[in-house]
Amino acid sequence: MTYTAPIEEQKFVLRHVAGIDRLAEAGFDVSADMADAIVEGVGAFAAGEFAPLNRVGDTVGARWSPDGVSMPDGFRDAYRAYVEGGWGTISAPGDFGGQDQPQVMAAVVLENLGAANMAFSLCPMLSAGAIEALKHHGTPEQQETWLPRLVTGEWTGTMNLTEPQAGSDVGALKTRADPVGDGTYRIKGQKIFITFGDHDLADNIVHLVLARLPDAPAGTRGISLFIVPKVRAEGTANDVRCVSIEHKLGIHASPTCVMAFGDNDDCIGELIGGENGGMRAMFTMMNNARLNVGLQGVSIAERATQAAVAYAMERVQSARAGAPGREAVAIIQHPDVRRMLLRMKALTQGARALAYYANAQADLASRGDAAAKARADLLTPLVKAWGTDVGCEVASLGVQVHGGMGFIEETGAAQHFRDIRIAPIYEGTNGIQAADLVGRKLGLEGGETLARLIADMRAEAESDHLLQLIETLDGVTKVMTNPQTPVDSRLAGSYPLLTMMAVAVAGWLMERQMKAADRLGAAGEGDPGFLAMKSTVAQFFMATIVPEAMGLKASALAGSTLLYANPDEAFAAA
């Protein structure tokens, strides 16, 4: 199955949801024409260079040897084309070779790369996180040394956070950083689950590594961040080694590495972000990565939907119920298949709208808009969690539309399902995102961030279902933010609340698009077929997905009593 970038859809969302004109007014050197050129260019690039490697990436995958990790044939040439095309420079700082475009335009790039080849797209995605950390926390000298080649993609970057005994509990890490005496540090420890921790696509890999200084405070307060390159700035090899790669359910072309630092006591790093300032710097990387992982849900949902639609239009089976005659028809004519396809499109477009909107809010925040920054912070866990849940659901529906052939690897439907399943887990599990939402984000600015969002949605919404969901959401969040509500009860209801809130915001943005599509259609502007389908998809979202989210109220408010009604051992009982 080939990939075709959803160019008209992406342009439409950039205009009517992200607000390219508003970003230009905020000081970005961007216009609708420029945005269109980027969308068209990266769509063609992703389809032409990354997509043809998706199958070989899955079947051959990254390979480990004592000399390092090698990628399948074709990947190095495609990555070189990515670098030469400047696709990694879109939103990077102009002072270091970037184009200074809005972050939302880089999101379009990553969405297309991820849809074409999710495993491959993880390499530039991780580099983007390293660039963000250096941009916000690096010294001028560090930025001058590392950013130019990271920005172009000549070098790649990683995040090294997790350790075997720590998992998501970052405060339990044990990697050490001992001062050498010349301003550098000797790093010693092991990290696991390091995406693209080693490969043969670039000549250097810049690792950002969390470690503890001697006598550092316990827990997260005592964590620092270090720049630990595979090759030092002066050109000598550092004591950094990939000791193995994981054998995984999916994303086989993304080497998930176990990294050893300092086995020979000669791993040198430099501090970034100040002593014991690692968590602050880490969250700069993580917040960027969480938005981009949410986009992976959109990417796979788009690819799975395209594959399902193509199969449904080709596969002829059975007469349509209630139709005259008994002639077999393409399965796209059967009501349940049509329901699944429309649901796939509605979920994909809703998640895309939410992701683009959050990225645009982050762009406005970078220009000093405090309210936009707070809104971007509030929306980030929604993008990451709901976006990846959407990716999983849509990929599963894609298998279902294919029927028995969906369970056969050669159709590619199974690969989409396998590849996306990691997304709700890494960069902070979706349960952690929900806990973050109720534990921190609902209370931003004393609750004013949430109140402004609900007020904006309430003022603009017209659909009865959407208005009901907004009111339901308002009531549930009031319970969740009430100091009298036990912490266990808030956490027990956090996941359904997150889903409810994400659907409400996505529904608000889908209704906005429906109005724009209807307005343009009435004026005789734009592609009539695209606008008609956009309107139908938005109406389907309001009619089916929004009411489902209202049904989550009971789960969100159920409390934690039943969760702890039995001892731990009872869960293992036969």
XYZ file of C-alpha atoms in Angstrom:
574
model
C 0.000 0.000 0.000
C 1.467 3.349 -1.062
C 1.165 6.557 0.924
C -0.348 9.790 -0.365
C 0.009 12.845 1.851
C -3.365 14.392 2.815
C -2.264 17.736 1.422
C -5.649 19.470 1.160
C -6.614 18.330 4.642
C -3.349 19.572 6.154
C -3.608 22.946 4.407
C -7.195 23.324 5.613
C -6.307 22.570 9.249
C -3.337 24.926 9.149
C -5.593 27.746 7.960
C -8.715 27.152 9.999
C -7.404 25.543 13.188
C -3.728 26.405 13.638
C -4.268 29.895 12.238
C -1.335 30.584 9.922
C -2.419 34.225 9.576
C -2.355 34.700 13.338
C 1.113 33.152 13.538
C 2.304 35.618 10.879
C 0.852 38.475 12.942
C 2.740 37.124 15.972
C 6.032 37.621 14.125
C 6.669 34.372 12.271
C 7.896 34.717 8.694
C 5.155 32.484 7.343
C 2.266 32.878 4.958
C -0.450 30.645 3.574
C 1.508 30.284 0.338
C 4.697 29.357 2.169
C 2.827 26.872 4.342
C 1.276 25.325 1.235
C 4.719 24.914 -0.320
C 6.060 23.145 2.768
C 3.020 20.852 2.961
C 3.295 19.895 -0.695
C 7.051 19.477 -0.583
C 7.251 17.269 2.485
C 4.272 15.236 1.292
C 6.072 14.414 -1.928
C 9.333 13.726 -0.086
C 7.747 11.404 2.485
C 5.862 9.464 -0.172
C 8.899 9.203 -2.430
C 11.736 8.534 0.020
C 10.449 7.232 3.371
C 7.322 5.286 2.370
C 9.037 2.773 0.033
C 11.258 1.684 2.944
C 8.417 0.969 5.375
C 8.083 -2.697 4.470
C 11.801 -3.526 4.443
C 12.160 -1.649 7.699
C 9.568 -3.951 9.234
C 10.820 -7.235 7.772
C 14.588 -6.650 7.994
C 14.825 -4.037 10.719
C 17.830 -2.556 12.438
C 20.644 -5.034 13.096
C 23.129 -5.079 15.969
C 26.736 -6.254 15.920
C 29.705 -5.565 18.218
C 30.678 -2.823 15.771
C 27.359 -1.030 16.149
C 23.868 -0.862 14.666
C 23.271 -0.961 10.916
C 20.066 0.092 9.179
C 18.397 -1.747 6.271
C 19.426 -1.018 2.695
C 18.116 2.293 1.426
C 17.801 4.019 4.792
C 21.133 5.818 4.641
C 20.376 7.266 1.192
C 16.899 8.338 2.277
C 18.292 9.993 5.391
C 20.873 11.823 3.295
C 18.042 13.087 1.098
C 16.225 14.249 4.249
C 19.289 16.235 5.329
C 19.897 17.685 1.873
C 16.243 18.694 1.599
C 16.497 20.694 4.811
C 13.432 19.014 6.315
C 14.912 19.003 9.794
C 15.577 22.726 9.736
C 11.972 23.969 9.360
C 11.370 25.314 12.869
C 14.976 25.337 14.108
C 16.729 28.595 15.104
C 17.961 30.651 12.165
C 21.194 31.460 14.002
C 22.166 27.793 13.731
C 21.006 26.959 10.225
C 17.279 26.671 10.801
C 14.425 28.314 8.936
C 12.655 29.824 11.984
C 9.276 28.596 10.779
C 6.515 27.907 13.331
C 6.659 24.636 15.245
C 3.339 23.634 13.711
C 5.024 23.470 10.301
C 7.610 21.066 11.711
C 4.661 19.060 13.030
C 3.352 18.706 9.471
C 6.780 17.429 8.426
C 6.874 14.839 11.200
C 3.286 13.764 10.585
C 4.078 12.956 6.958
C 7.361 11.236 7.767
C 5.598 9.179 10.451
C 2.761 8.171 8.163
C 5.239 7.148 5.479
C 7.522 5.259 7.867
C 6.870 5.596 11.586
C 9.996 3.746 12.710
C 12.294 5.862 10.532
C 10.622 9.111 11.631
C 11.667 8.494 15.228
C 15.233 9.481 14.346
C 14.457 13.108 13.407
C 11.841 13.260 16.169
C 14.425 12.544 18.850
C 16.824 15.026 17.307
C 14.107 17.690 17.583
C 13.915 17.090 21.327
C 17.683 17.441 21.707
C 17.599 20.683 19.720
C 14.879 22.061 22.014
C 16.912 21.229 25.128
C 20.049 22.876 23.765
C 18.107 25.889 22.520
C 16.582 26.548 25.936
C 19.265 25.318 28.343
C 22.622 25.205 26.555
C 25.368 27.779 27.000
C 26.302 29.866 23.952
C 29.402 27.708 23.526
C 27.384 24.491 23.696
C 24.875 25.825 21.214
C 27.621 26.858 18.816
C 29.278 23.455 19.087
C 26.303 21.135 18.801
C 23.291 22.899 17.307
C 24.386 23.601 13.704
C 24.896 19.932 12.811
C 21.919 18.745 14.849
C 19.714 21.273 13.076
C 20.742 20.141 9.610
C 20.533 16.488 10.637
C 24.201 15.863 9.855
C 24.297 14.633 13.457
C 21.381 13.102 15.355
C 20.320 13.415 18.985
C 18.837 11.180 21.654
C 17.296 11.273 25.136
C 18.830 8.869 27.663
C 16.498 8.789 30.655
C 15.364 5.271 31.554
C 17.341 2.677 33.514
C 16.500 -0.982 34.202
C 15.640 -0.476 37.872
C 13.874 2.869 37.383
C 11.392 2.587 34.514
C 9.141 5.655 34.614
C 10.480 6.543 38.096
C 13.238 8.816 36.840
C 14.239 9.723 40.379
C 15.525 6.164 40.905
C 18.282 6.432 38.284
C 21.861 5.541 39.265
C 24.062 6.769 36.389
C 26.873 8.869 37.858
C 28.697 11.982 36.711
C 32.004 12.693 38.465
C 33.844 15.992 37.880
C 37.094 15.595 35.986
C 38.398 18.992 37.089
C 38.409 20.767 33.745
C 34.693 21.523 33.582
C 33.787 18.124 32.121
C 32.415 15.022 33.837
C 33.160 11.324 33.702
C 29.874 9.497 33.009
C 29.258 5.928 34.123
C 26.045 3.920 33.900
C 23.585 2.127 31.678
C 20.401 3.294 29.971
C 17.654 1.250 28.335
C 14.968 1.896 25.691
C 17.109 4.492 23.920
C 15.544 5.212 20.544
C 18.145 5.453 17.777
C 20.853 5.241 20.439
C 23.114 3.851 17.708
C 22.846 3.640 13.904
C 24.849 4.206 10.730
C 22.842 7.112 9.305
C 25.074 9.900 10.638
C 28.679 10.348 11.702
C 27.863 11.415 15.246
C 25.099 10.955 17.810
C 24.666 13.563 20.541
C 23.266 11.850 23.626
C 21.549 13.868 26.340
C 21.990 11.793 29.483
C 20.442 12.128 32.936
C 22.900 11.358 35.738
C 23.705 12.175 39.360
C 26.540 14.305 40.607
C 28.376 13.179 43.772
C 26.400 14.019 46.918
C 23.369 15.068 44.852
C 20.021 15.091 46.686
C 17.935 11.940 46.463
C 15.108 11.589 43.984
C 14.385 13.891 41.082
C 15.880 16.920 42.880
C 19.357 15.444 42.446
C 19.301 14.805 38.695
C 21.453 16.669 36.181
C 21.594 16.536 32.384
C 24.771 15.999 30.357
C 25.785 16.234 26.715
C 27.545 12.962 25.935
C 28.445 12.643 22.243
C 29.416 9.411 20.545
C 32.293 11.384 19.030
C 33.758 14.232 21.086
C 33.954 17.747 19.692
C 37.663 17.364 18.922
C 36.953 14.219 16.883
C 37.959 11.382 19.244
C 35.655 8.487 20.099
C 33.872 8.670 23.433
C 33.400 5.652 25.706
C 29.779 5.151 24.594
C 28.571 1.787 23.357
C 25.326 0.098 22.319
C 25.438 -3.323 23.966
C 22.199 -4.661 22.449
C 18.936 -3.722 20.773
C 15.479 -4.887 21.746
C 13.339 -7.338 19.751
C 9.988 -5.596 19.614
C 6.353 -5.957 18.574
C 6.742 -3.216 15.976
C 8.835 -0.242 14.769
C 11.540 -2.735 13.820
C 13.534 -0.142 11.889
C 13.891 1.987 15.011
C 16.817 0.575 17.027
C 15.792 0.552 20.698
C 19.170 0.389 22.370
C 20.722 -0.585 25.664
C 23.479 1.994 26.046
C 26.597 1.623 28.207
C 28.460 4.753 29.263
C 31.942 4.539 30.702
C 32.650 0.806 30.642
C 36.317 1.782 30.249
C 36.041 4.822 32.554
C 36.575 7.171 29.632
C 33.121 8.545 28.887
C 33.228 12.343 29.000
C 30.205 14.638 29.142
C 29.448 18.274 29.817
C 26.750 19.663 32.068
C 23.754 21.383 30.490
C 21.127 23.295 32.435
C 23.028 23.628 35.713
C 23.731 21.270 38.592
C 20.625 19.339 39.656
C 18.680 21.065 36.889
C 18.112 17.928 34.881
C 14.370 17.645 35.386
C 13.710 21.129 34.047
C 15.817 20.431 30.961
C 14.328 16.957 30.596
C 10.782 18.298 30.485
C 11.767 20.659 27.688
C 12.636 17.565 25.685
C 9.691 15.551 26.954
C 7.033 18.164 26.227
C 8.308 18.481 22.670
C 8.406 14.695 22.328
C 4.906 14.261 23.786
C 3.380 16.520 21.163
C 5.283 14.657 18.467
C 4.256 11.235 19.790
C 0.636 12.362 19.689
C 1.284 13.189 16.050
C 2.446 9.603 15.526
C -1.080 8.555 16.399
C -2.317 10.874 13.650
C 0.316 9.536 11.251
C -0.609 5.890 11.647
C -4.320 6.680 11.725
C -3.966 8.468 8.384
C -1.949 5.637 6.842
C -4.298 2.947 8.170
C -7.340 4.855 6.923
C -5.880 5.245 3.443
C -5.128 1.519 3.303
C -8.591 0.564 4.554
C -10.378 2.843 2.082
C -8.329 1.480 -0.833
C -9.057 -2.122 0.174
C -12.755 -1.451 0.756
C -13.092 0.052 -2.700
C -11.371 -2.935 -4.342
C -12.754 -5.866 -2.343
C -16.022 -7.159 -3.841
C -18.074 -9.332 -1.513
C -21.812 -9.939 -1.024
C -24.795 -7.946 -2.164
C -25.739 -4.856 -0.249
C -28.560 -5.647 2.175
C -31.874 -4.247 1.070
C -30.661 -3.424 -2.434
C -32.473 -4.857 -5.469
C -30.739 -7.850 -7.041
C -28.028 -10.076 -5.610
C -25.003 -8.675 -7.352
C -21.899 -8.541 -5.147
C -20.609 -5.029 -4.435
C -17.423 -3.458 -3.157
C -17.474 -3.724 0.632
C -17.339 0.058 0.955
C -21.057 -0.015 0.097
C -21.945 -2.080 3.177
C -23.205 0.079 6.075
C -20.910 -1.326 8.775
C -17.798 -0.966 6.636
C -18.842 2.558 5.777
C -19.364 3.232 9.513
C -15.833 2.043 10.287
C -14.285 4.101 7.497
C -16.126 7.251 8.527
C -15.155 6.684 12.152
C -11.523 6.262 11.114
C -11.601 9.529 9.193
C -13.387 11.395 11.994
C -10.974 10.236 14.703
C -7.945 10.952 12.519
C -9.099 14.444 11.624
C -10.087 15.215 15.212
C -6.689 14.149 16.528
C -4.926 16.117 13.787
C -6.888 19.263 14.637
C -6.035 18.912 18.333
C -2.320 18.333 17.618
C -1.987 21.220 15.168
C -3.871 23.551 17.497
C -1.641 22.668 20.466
C 1.496 23.177 18.381
C 0.219 26.563 17.222
C -0.437 27.547 20.832
C 3.158 26.585 21.630
C 4.251 28.824 18.751
C 2.330 31.781 20.164
C 3.845 31.008 23.564
C 7.325 31.301 22.062
C 6.423 34.880 21.104
C 5.563 35.786 24.677
C 1.852 34.933 24.825
C 1.435 33.687 28.414
C -2.156 32.531 27.923
C -1.135 30.496 24.877
C 1.689 28.901 26.857
C -0.698 27.853 29.604
C -3.134 26.451 27.039
C -0.353 24.520 25.270
C 0.684 23.051 28.627
C -2.918 22.044 29.366
C -3.373 20.432 25.955
C -0.067 18.534 25.789
C -1.228 15.460 27.784
C -4.413 15.377 25.686
C -2.457 15.368 22.429
C -0.104 12.668 23.591
C -2.636 10.344 25.200
C -5.759 10.731 23.083
C -3.749 11.090 19.870
C -2.037 7.746 20.457
C -5.250 6.084 21.599
C -6.797 7.244 18.332
C -3.852 5.788 16.417
C -4.368 2.414 18.080
C -8.131 2.378 17.554
C -7.928 3.439 13.923
C -5.168 0.926 13.152
C -7.294 -1.798 14.759
C -10.290 -0.730 12.683
C -8.033 -0.868 9.640
C -7.323 -4.543 10.338
C -11.062 -5.120 10.770
C -11.950 -3.509 7.447
C -9.456 -5.814 5.737
C -11.146 -8.814 7.382
C -9.047 -11.966 7.381
C -6.522 -10.314 5.071
C -5.902 -7.710 7.760
C -4.411 -10.453 9.904
C -2.022 -11.371 7.078
C 1.219 -9.434 7.107
C 1.425 -8.865 3.362
C -1.417 -6.311 3.361
C 0.468 -4.031 5.779
C -2.566 -3.464 8.004
C -1.020 -5.531 10.791
C 2.206 -3.522 10.696
C 0.338 -0.292 11.383
C -1.327 -1.937 14.386
C 1.990 -3.300 15.684
C 3.934 -0.094 15.074
C 1.545 2.263 16.855
C 1.067 0.127 19.960
C 4.215 1.534 21.566
C 3.008 5.137 21.304
C 0.656 5.044 24.337
C 3.614 3.720 26.358
C 6.739 5.738 25.605
C 7.466 9.374 26.474
C 5.321 8.923 29.587
C 2.565 6.334 29.513
C -0.930 7.589 28.813
C -1.802 6.887 32.435
C 0.973 9.269 33.439
C -0.469 11.854 31.049
C -3.869 11.511 32.731
C -2.299 11.828 36.183
C -0.430 14.930 35.000
C -3.699 16.401 33.739
C -5.567 16.075 37.044
C -2.521 16.552 39.262
C -1.028 19.634 37.647
C -2.629 20.894 34.476
C -6.221 21.436 35.628
C -4.863 23.692 38.352
C -2.705 25.908 36.128
C -3.106 29.578 37.077
C -5.422 28.530 39.876
C -7.776 26.894 37.377
C -7.996 29.927 35.086
C -6.337 28.137 32.151
C -9.060 25.492 32.167
C -11.787 28.074 32.733
C -10.683 30.105 29.708
C -10.662 27.017 27.498
C -14.141 25.965 28.573
C -15.425 29.531 28.117
C -13.961 29.706 24.593
C -15.510 26.379 23.631
C -18.871 27.278 25.168
C -18.970 30.616 23.348
C -18.281 29.092 19.937
C -20.016 25.707 20.058
C -23.409 25.286 18.388
C -23.976 21.525 18.223
C -26.315 20.348 20.986
C -24.163 17.290 21.664
C -21.004 19.374 21.868
C -22.604 21.915 24.203
C -23.787 19.062 26.444
C -20.289 17.572 26.504
C -18.732 20.918 27.420
C -21.183 21.309 30.311
C -20.530 17.739 31.433
C -16.786 18.331 31.267
C -17.122 21.518 33.302
C -18.982 19.660 36.025
C -16.536 16.757 36.172
C -13.480 19.018 36.319
C -15.029 20.910 39.218
C -15.192 17.650 41.150
C -11.663 16.737 40.110
C -10.251 20.061 41.297
C -12.189 20.086 44.568
C -9.698 19.686 47.456
C -12.256 17.435 49.175
C -12.002 14.844 46.373
C -9.470 12.181 47.475
C -6.306 11.874 45.408
C -7.004 8.195 44.672
C -10.446 9.102 43.317
C -9.029 11.831 41.096
C -6.433 9.452 39.704
C -8.982 6.644 39.292
C -11.080 8.913 37.072
C -8.222 10.702 35.343
C -8.123 8.610 32.181
C -11.822 8.880 31.276
C -11.640 12.583 32.105
C -8.685 13.029 29.758
C -10.564 11.282 26.957
C -13.682 13.355 27.603
C -11.695 16.574 27.546
C -9.740 15.658 24.416
C -12.931 14.805 22.547
C -14.517 18.079 23.666
C -11.580 20.141 22.364
C -11.340 18.110 19.171
C -15.092 18.434 18.680
C -14.869 22.197 19.109
C -12.152 22.325 16.445
C -14.030 19.949 14.136
C -17.149 22.096 14.347
C -15.030 25.127 13.486
C -13.815 23.308 10.385
C -17.350 22.269 9.459
C -18.462 25.903 9.534
C -15.493 26.947 7.393
C -16.140 24.153 4.905
C -19.835 25.019 4.638
C -19.015 28.699 4.218
C -16.482 28.051 1.474
C -18.794 25.605 -0.250
C -21.649 28.103 -0.263
C -19.341 30.719 -1.768
C -18.218 28.335 -4.507
C -14.625 28.346 -3.281
C -12.357 25.342 -2.874
C -12.748 21.716 -3.924
C -16.460 20.831 -3.552
C -15.762 17.136 -2.951
C -13.195 17.819 -0.226
C -15.403 20.395 1.495
C -18.469 18.135 1.412
C -16.549 15.244 2.966
C -14.986 17.561 5.558
C -18.445 18.705 6.604
C -19.773 15.130 6.748
C -16.820 13.898 8.791
C -17.257 16.748 11.281
C -20.978 16.036 11.590
C -20.213 12.347 12.180
C -17.781 13.359 14.935
C -20.532 15.402 16.608
C -23.197 12.735 16.155
C -21.259 9.677 17.365
C -17.898 10.392 19.028
C -18.989 13.377 21.139
C -21.965 11.505 22.703
C -19.670 8.575 23.536
C -17.455 10.936 25.521
C -20.451 12.156 27.534
C -20.908 8.567 28.657
C -17.510 8.693 30.382
C -18.865 10.887 33.191
C -19.817 7.908 35.353
C -16.388 6.336 34.978
C -14.625 9.619 35.714
C -16.600 10.067 38.944
C -16.742 6.420 40.052
C -13.996 6.909 42.626
C -11.393 4.417 43.784
C -13.293 2.295 46.315
C -13.728 -0.705 44.039
C -10.111 -0.515 42.871
C -8.941 -1.219 46.420
C -11.810 -3.442 47.577
C -9.591 -6.539 47.469
C -5.985 -7.252 48.457
C -3.297 -7.394 45.795
C -3.185 -11.181 45.938
C -6.821 -11.411 44.839
C -5.891 -10.238 41.351
C -3.848 -13.425 40.885
C -6.651 -15.722 42.021
C -7.884 -18.271 39.474
